[in-house]
Short mmCIF file of C-alpha atoms in Angstrom, two decimals:
data_model
loop_
_atom_site.label_atom_id
_atom_site.label_comp_id
_atom_site.label_asym_id
_atom_site.label_seq_id
_atom_site.Cartn_x
_atom_site.Cartn_y
_atom_site.Cartn_z
CA MET A 1 9.93 19.34 -45.45
CA GLU A 2 12.07 16.48 -44.58
CA GLU A 3 13.77 18.46 -41.77
CA SER A 4 10.44 19.59 -40.67
CA GLN A 5 9.08 16.00 -40.53
CA LYS A 6 12.33 14.49 -38.81
CA MET A 7 11.92 17.57 -36.14
CA THR A 8 8.24 16.66 -35.57
CA GLU A 9 9.36 12.70 -34.83
CA GLU A 10 12.08 14.08 -32.52
CA THR A 11 9.69 16.18 -30.65
CA GLN A 12 7.11 13.35 -30.34
CA LYS A 13 9.94 10.81 -29.08
CA GLU A 14 10.85 13.48 -26.37
CA LYS A 15 7.14 13.90 -25.44
CA ARG A 16 7.01 9.94 -25.23
CA GLY A 17 10.07 9.78 -23.21
CA LYS A 18 8.87 12.40 -20.70
CA ARG A 19 5.65 10.61 -20.39
CA MET A 20 7.27 7.26 -19.62
CA GLU A 21 9.76 8.96 -17.05
CA ASP A 22 6.48 10.73 -15.52
CA ASN A 23 4.78 7.30 -15.36
CA LYS A 24 7.84 5.54 -13.59
CA ILE A 25 7.98 8.29 -11.08
CA ILE A 26 4.12 7.60 -10.40
CA LEU A 27 4.71 3.80 -10.04
CA TYR A 28 7.82 4.28 -7.86
CA THR A 29 5.96 6.54 -5.55
CA LEU A 30 2.92 3.89 -5.35
CA ALA A 31 5.53 1.24 -4.50
CA VAL A 32 7.04 3.41 -1.80
CA ILE A 33 3.32 3.94 -0.35
CA GLU A 34 2.62 0.21 -0.58
CA SER A 35 5.76 -0.67 1.16
CA VAL A 36 5.16 1.75 3.99
CA ILE A 37 1.84 0.37 4.43
CA TRP A 38 2.92 -3.37 4.27
CA GLY A 39 6.02 -2.56 6.51
CA PHE A 40 3.41 -1.43 9.20
CA SER A 41 1.29 -4.62 8.57
CA PHE A 42 2.82 -6.50 11.64
CA VAL A 43 1.20 -3.91 14.14
CA GLY A 44 -1.94 -4.73 12.79
CA THR A 45 -1.45 -8.51 12.74
CA LYS A 46 0.07 -8.47 16.31
CA ALA A 47 -3.37 -6.55 17.44
CA ALA A 48 -5.56 -9.15 15.65
CA LEU A 49 -3.77 -12.14 17.05
CA VAL A 50 -4.47 -11.08 20.57
CA LYS A 51 -8.17 -12.60 20.04
CA LEU A 52 -7.73 -14.58 16.65
CA THR A 53 -5.73 -17.47 15.47
CA PRO A 54 -3.48 -16.77 12.65
CA MET A 55 -5.73 -18.43 10.25
CA GLU A 56 -8.65 -16.40 11.55
CA VAL A 57 -6.58 -13.35 10.86
CA ILE A 58 -6.03 -14.17 7.39
CA THR A 59 -9.78 -15.21 6.71
CA ALA A 60 -11.13 -12.12 8.36
CA ARG A 61 -8.50 -9.72 6.21
CA TRP A 62 -9.46 -11.33 2.77
CA THR A 63 -13.20 -11.25 3.76
CA MET A 64 -13.00 -7.70 4.61
CA ALA A 65 -11.14 -7.10 1.16
CA ALA A 66 -13.65 -9.00 -0.59
CA ALA A 67 -16.79 -7.45 0.91
CA VAL A 68 -15.34 -3.88 0.35
CA LEU A 69 -14.53 -4.42 -3.34
CA ILE A 70 -17.78 -6.43 -3.97
CA ILE A 71 -19.69 -3.21 -2.60
CA LEU A 72 -17.59 -0.65 -4.63
CA ALA A 73 -18.06 -2.57 -7.92
CA ALA A 74 -21.90 -2.95 -7.23
CA PHE A 75 -22.29 0.66 -6.88
CA LYS A 76 -19.87 1.32 -9.93
CA ILE A 77 -17.45 3.21 -7.72
CA ILE A 78 -14.82 0.87 -9.34
CA LYS A 79 -14.81 -0.25 -12.79
CA VAL A 80 -14.54 -4.16 -13.53
CA ASN A 81 -15.52 -6.07 -16.29
CA PHE A 82 -15.37 -9.78 -16.48
CA LYS A 83 -17.93 -10.35 -19.52
CA GLY A 84 -16.29 -12.59 -22.22
CA LYS A 85 -13.12 -12.94 -20.31
CA ASP A 86 -11.50 -16.41 -19.68
CA MET A 87 -11.31 -16.35 -16.15
CA ARG A 88 -9.19 -19.48 -15.62
CA LEU A 89 -5.69 -17.90 -15.76
CA VAL A 90 -6.60 -15.32 -13.30
CA MET A 91 -8.27 -17.83 -10.83
CA LEU A 92 -5.08 -19.95 -11.15
CA ALA A 93 -2.87 -16.98 -10.10
CA ALA A 94 -5.36 -16.32 -7.09
CA LEU A 95 -4.97 -19.95 -6.18
CA ALA A 96 -1.10 -19.26 -5.72
CA GLN A 97 -1.55 -16.23 -3.92
CA PRO A 98 -3.19 -15.42 -1.41
CA CYS A 99 -4.53 -19.10 -1.27
CA PHE A 100 -1.58 -21.58 -1.02
CA TYR A 101 1.07 -18.68 -0.51
CA SER A 102 -0.82 -17.60 2.67
CA ILE A 103 -1.04 -21.03 4.26
CA GLY A 104 2.68 -21.70 3.49
CA GLU A 105 3.51 -18.56 4.97
CA VAL A 106 1.88 -19.13 7.97
CA TYR A 107 3.04 -22.55 8.42
CA GLY A 108 6.65 -21.98 7.31
CA ILE A 109 7.20 -19.09 9.72
CA SER A 110 5.78 -21.26 12.55
CA MET A 111 8.35 -23.92 11.88
CA THR A 112 11.48 -21.53 11.63
CA THR A 113 13.02 -18.63 13.35
CA THR A 114 11.95 -15.29 12.47
CA SER A 115 15.51 -14.43 11.03
CA GLU A 116 15.25 -17.68 8.76
CA SER A 117 11.93 -16.88 7.32
CA SER A 118 12.86 -13.13 6.73
CA ILE A 119 15.79 -14.32 4.83
CA LEU A 120 13.90 -16.96 2.80
CA ILE A 121 10.81 -14.80 1.87
CA ALA A 122 13.08 -12.16 0.76
CA MET A 123 14.61 -14.59 -2.04
CA GLY A 124 11.38 -13.62 -4.07
CA PRO A 125 13.05 -11.35 -6.57
CA ILE A 126 15.71 -14.07 -6.88
CA ALA A 127 13.19 -16.74 -7.72
CA ILE A 128 11.58 -14.64 -10.40
CA MET A 129 14.83 -14.00 -11.96
CA LEU A 130 15.48 -17.80 -12.25
CA ILE A 131 11.85 -18.76 -13.47
CA SER A 132 12.04 -15.83 -16.13
CA VAL A 133 15.63 -16.81 -17.52
CA ILE A 134 15.24 -20.57 -17.27
CA PHE A 135 11.43 -21.25 -18.21
CA LEU A 136 10.30 -17.99 -19.93
CA LYS A 137 13.63 -17.41 -21.90
CA VAL A 138 13.53 -13.61 -20.55
CA LYS A 139 16.79 -11.87 -21.23
CA ILE A 140 17.90 -9.93 -17.94
CA ASP A 141 20.83 -7.67 -18.19
CA LYS A 142 23.81 -8.02 -16.00
CA VAL A 143 23.02 -4.93 -14.01
CA THR A 144 19.87 -5.78 -12.61
CA VAL A 145 21.10 -9.28 -11.75
CA PHE A 146 23.64 -7.48 -9.81
CA ALA A 147 21.08 -5.29 -8.29
CA VAL A 148 18.90 -7.99 -7.08
CA ILE A 149 21.68 -9.97 -5.58
CA ALA A 150 23.01 -6.76 -4.12
CA ALA A 151 19.72 -6.08 -2.44
CA PHE A 152 19.39 -9.52 -1.17
CA LEU A 153 22.80 -9.36 0.43
CA GLY A 154 21.55 -6.47 2.04
CA VAL A 155 18.81 -8.16 3.55
CA ILE A 156 21.29 -10.96 4.79
CA LEU A 157 23.61 -8.47 6.46
CA SER A 158 20.66 -6.39 8.28
CA ILE A 159 19.25 -9.83 9.61
CA ALA A 160 21.83 -12.28 9.86
CA MET A 161 24.47 -10.04 11.65
CA ASN A 162 22.02 -8.85 14.07
CA ASP A 163 22.29 -9.82 17.72
CA ASP A 164 18.90 -11.53 17.70
CA PHE A 165 19.80 -13.76 14.41
CA SER A 166 19.33 -17.28 15.25
CA LEU A 167 19.09 -20.61 13.58
CA GLY A 168 17.06 -23.93 14.45
CA GLY A 169 14.15 -24.27 12.51
CA LYS A 170 12.81 -27.64 11.04
CA TYR A 171 13.89 -28.76 7.47
CA GLU A 172 10.08 -29.04 6.86
CA GLY A 173 9.70 -25.24 7.33
CA TYR A 174 12.39 -24.24 5.13
CA ALA A 175 10.98 -26.36 2.38
CA ILE A 176 7.41 -24.92 3.03
CA LEU A 177 9.11 -21.43 2.76
CA VAL A 178 10.91 -22.13 -0.30
CA VAL A 179 7.69 -23.50 -2.08
CA THR A 180 5.90 -20.40 -0.60
CA VAL A 181 8.52 -18.01 -2.43
CA ILE A 182 8.04 -20.03 -5.68
CA LEU A 183 4.38 -19.62 -5.45
CA GLY A 184 4.84 -15.81 -4.73
CA ALA A 185 7.20 -15.60 -8.18
CA ILE A 186 4.66 -17.53 -10.03
CA PHE A 187 1.63 -15.30 -8.93
CA THR A 188 3.72 -12.09 -9.95
CA LEU A 189 4.63 -13.62 -13.32
CA MET A 190 0.96 -14.68 -13.85
CA SER A 191 -0.24 -11.25 -12.77
CA ASN A 192 2.34 -9.73 -15.20
CA ARG A 193 0.93 -12.01 -18.12
CA ILE A 194 -2.72 -11.36 -17.85
CA SER A 195 -2.53 -7.82 -17.31
CA ASP A 196 -3.38 -6.90 -20.86
CA ARG A 197 -6.66 -8.64 -20.46
CA PHE A 198 -7.47 -7.92 -16.79
CA THR A 199 -7.13 -4.63 -14.89
CA PRO A 200 -5.24 -4.46 -11.86
CA MET A 201 -8.78 -3.92 -9.91
CA GLU A 202 -10.19 -7.13 -11.46
CA ILE A 203 -7.26 -9.26 -10.46
CA THR A 204 -7.31 -7.80 -6.98
CA LEU A 205 -11.33 -8.54 -6.80
CA VAL A 206 -10.91 -11.97 -7.99
CA MET A 207 -7.96 -12.57 -5.37
CA ALA A 208 -10.13 -11.13 -2.54
CA VAL A 209 -13.26 -13.26 -3.35
CA GLN A 210 -11.29 -16.35 -4.02
CA GLY A 211 -9.32 -15.89 -0.87
CA SER A 212 -12.11 -15.17 1.12
CA VAL A 213 -14.23 -18.32 0.12
CA PHE A 214 -10.66 -20.51 0.27
CA PHE A 215 -9.76 -19.24 3.97
CA ASN A 216 -13.61 -19.22 5.16
CA LEU A 217 -14.01 -22.86 4.12
CA ILE A 218 -10.66 -23.67 5.89
CA THR A 219 -11.74 -22.05 9.25
CA ILE A 220 -15.11 -23.70 9.15
CA ILE A 221 -13.64 -27.26 8.56
CA GLY A 222 -11.32 -26.47 11.31
CA GLY A 223 -14.10 -26.40 13.50
CA ARG A 224 -13.83 -22.53 14.33
CA GLY A 225 -17.09 -21.79 12.40
CA LEU A 226 -18.18 -18.22 12.21
CA GLU A 227 -16.18 -17.22 15.76
CA VAL A 228 -13.81 -15.05 13.77
CA TYR A 229 -16.80 -12.53 13.07
CA ARG A 230 -18.19 -12.85 16.46
CA VAL A 231 -14.98 -11.59 17.82
CA CYS A 232 -14.47 -9.07 15.12
CA PHE A 233 -17.97 -7.36 15.70
CA THR A 234 -17.69 -7.53 19.39
CA ASP A 235 -13.93 -6.51 19.98
CA LYS A 236 -13.07 -2.97 18.84
CA ASP A 237 -9.33 -3.33 18.59
CA THR A 238 -9.57 -6.56 16.78
CA MET A 239 -11.94 -4.88 14.36
CA LEU A 240 -9.81 -2.08 13.77
CA ALA A 241 -6.68 -4.42 13.00
CA VAL A 242 -8.67 -6.26 10.74
CA THR A 243 -9.89 -3.27 9.11
CA PHE A 244 -6.41 -1.89 8.59
CA LEU A 245 -5.05 -5.19 7.32
CA GLY A 246 -8.39 -5.58 5.02
CA LEU A 247 -8.27 -2.29 3.68
CA GLY A 248 -4.87 -1.09 3.90
CA CYS A 249 -2.63 -4.02 3.41
CA THR A 250 -5.10 -5.97 1.05
CA VAL A 251 -7.21 -3.71 -0.96
CA ILE A 252 -4.98 -0.72 -1.25
CA CYS A 253 -1.31 -2.60 -1.41
CA TYR A 254 -2.49 -5.24 -4.03
CA ILE A 255 -4.18 -2.82 -6.37
CA ILE A 256 -0.86 -0.99 -6.34
CA PHE A 257 1.26 -4.30 -6.60
CA ASN A 258 -0.80 -5.42 -9.43
CA THR A 259 -0.34 -2.07 -11.26
CA VAL A 260 3.28 -1.78 -10.80
CA VAL A 261 3.70 -5.74 -12.13
CA SER A 262 1.43 -4.48 -14.90
CA LYS A 263 3.64 -1.85 -16.03
CA LEU A 264 7.17 -3.04 -15.49
CA PRO A 265 9.07 -6.38 -16.08
CA ALA A 266 7.97 -8.82 -13.46
CA HIS A 267 11.69 -9.39 -11.89
CA ILE A 268 11.98 -5.47 -11.81
CA ALA A 269 8.64 -5.08 -10.10
CA GLU A 270 9.27 -7.78 -7.66
CA ALA A 271 12.72 -6.74 -6.78
CA LEU A 272 11.53 -3.04 -6.25
CA GLN A 273 8.58 -3.82 -4.21
CA LYS A 274 9.70 -6.81 -2.13
CA ASN A 275 13.04 -5.07 -1.13
CA LEU A 276 11.14 -1.62 -0.35
CA ILE A 277 8.89 -3.61 2.03
CA THR A 278 11.96 -5.46 3.63
CA LEU A 279 13.47 -2.17 4.07
CA THR A 280 10.38 -0.44 5.48
CA GLY A 281 9.57 -3.58 7.86
CA VAL A 282 13.05 -3.47 9.29
CA ILE A 283 13.22 0.21 9.81
CA THR A 284 9.57 0.12 11.53
CA GLY A 285 10.55 -3.02 13.50
CA ILE A 286 13.16 -0.85 15.07
CA ILE A 287 11.26 2.31 15.74
CA ILE A 288 8.12 0.87 16.94
CA ASN A 289 8.68 -2.62 17.99
CA GLY A 290 12.19 -1.97 19.61
CA ASP A 291 14.06 -4.54 17.48
CA SER A 292 17.66 -4.73 18.18
CA TRP A 293 20.12 -3.23 15.70
CA ASN A 294 23.62 -2.53 15.05
CA MET A 295 26.14 -1.24 12.54
CA TRP A 296 25.59 -4.21 10.34
CA THR A 297 22.06 -3.50 10.22
CA ILE A 298 22.76 0.11 8.81
CA ILE A 299 25.22 -1.37 6.48
CA GLY A 300 22.80 -3.98 5.30
CA LEU A 301 19.81 -1.32 4.73
CA ALA A 302 22.49 0.72 2.75
CA VAL A 303 23.28 -2.09 0.65
CA MET A 304 19.58 -3.12 0.14
CA LEU A 305 18.87 0.55 -0.73
CA PHE A 306 21.69 0.77 -3.09
CA GLY A 307 20.10 -2.45 -4.70
CA ILE A 308 16.50 -0.79 -4.94
CA VAL A 309 18.02 2.50 -6.72
CA LEU A 310 20.24 0.35 -9.21
CA VAL A 311 17.25 -1.88 -10.34
CA SER A 312 15.05 1.26 -10.68
CA ARG A 313 17.71 3.08 -12.73
CA PRO A 314 16.48 4.60 -16.08
CA LYS A 315 17.30 2.54 -19.24
CA ASP A 316 17.11 3.38 -22.83
CA LYS A 317 15.59 0.08 -23.52
CA GLU A 318 13.97 -2.39 -21.27
CA ASN A 319 13.18 -6.09 -22.06
CA THR A 320 9.63 -6.63 -20.78
CA ASP A 321 8.21 -9.88 -19.82
CA LYS A 322 5.36 -9.32 -22.27
CA GLU A 323 7.78 -9.71 -25.22
CA PHE A 324 8.13 -13.29 -24.57
CA GLN A 325 4.71 -14.52 -24.44
CA THR A 326 5.10 -18.27 -24.67
CA ASP A 327 2.99 -21.14 -26.12
CA SER A 328 2.23 -22.81 -23.11
CA VAL A 329 0.09 -19.62 -21.75
CA ALA A 330 -1.70 -19.56 -25.31
CA GLU A 331 -2.42 -23.25 -24.36
CA CYS A 332 -3.78 -22.69 -21.05
CA GLU A 333 -6.24 -20.03 -22.60
CA GLY A 334 -7.33 -22.14 -25.29
#
């Protein structure tokens, strides 16, 4: 009897383990799809910037995303339910990203070289690790720390050793980008924390609506009014670019991003996705945009890929961020 019960328990454990592995494969596949779409985002952004300012591109992108998600929710094509839920934390997360993050990214990039901004933005996974360990007391294994650092080293090798690498940005730009990276890390951690109360679809909808309102107000205050929409509706190429950015790079990608963050520890989810996006961005930049490359680029990409594979390795037991719910989060909810 005891042997039969033991065999049943072992069978159930095996099934649970298989389901977990299957779910991980799905998550990693989604992360690859997301990174490919985001890796091509520069194509849409470049096309949209022909007729629009950077802030107008952001405004149009998030307004497109909000409109699509609201329509889908209204016709019950997607399921969202905010009834009885405390909206403060999810709105605070959306304030960090896309609102403040996008502004910091636009101005930070404009005040630094492309090389500098690429390296600084790639520090996202390291920022999350530091915040998790110092403030949230999350225990991160040494192999994961090594994997994240290795991937970042790959970013530096593929960019800093390139013939086009240059320095010369303003210190204010560096500071803005560092703050931007911290905001992105805070958003990822908050998305991870609230994922037991809000679905990835609900988080993305709040991000889109709040981002749309926020950026439209900035555009109107800046004196451009509704010019962005006149351009979008009268210029086919601009509309196509904004549609790609709004649907592909915002709706689809952020639903995937929030899904992965809800299922994996925040530091692993960020390292996996951010480095995949950087890897794809470098490759598509070389193939489509004609960016220069050399042997160091290949070495850097290989090191980056090594870090991604290492951080995604199967583990018997993972410390998830959700095991460390802090009193401060509980106070925010109260």
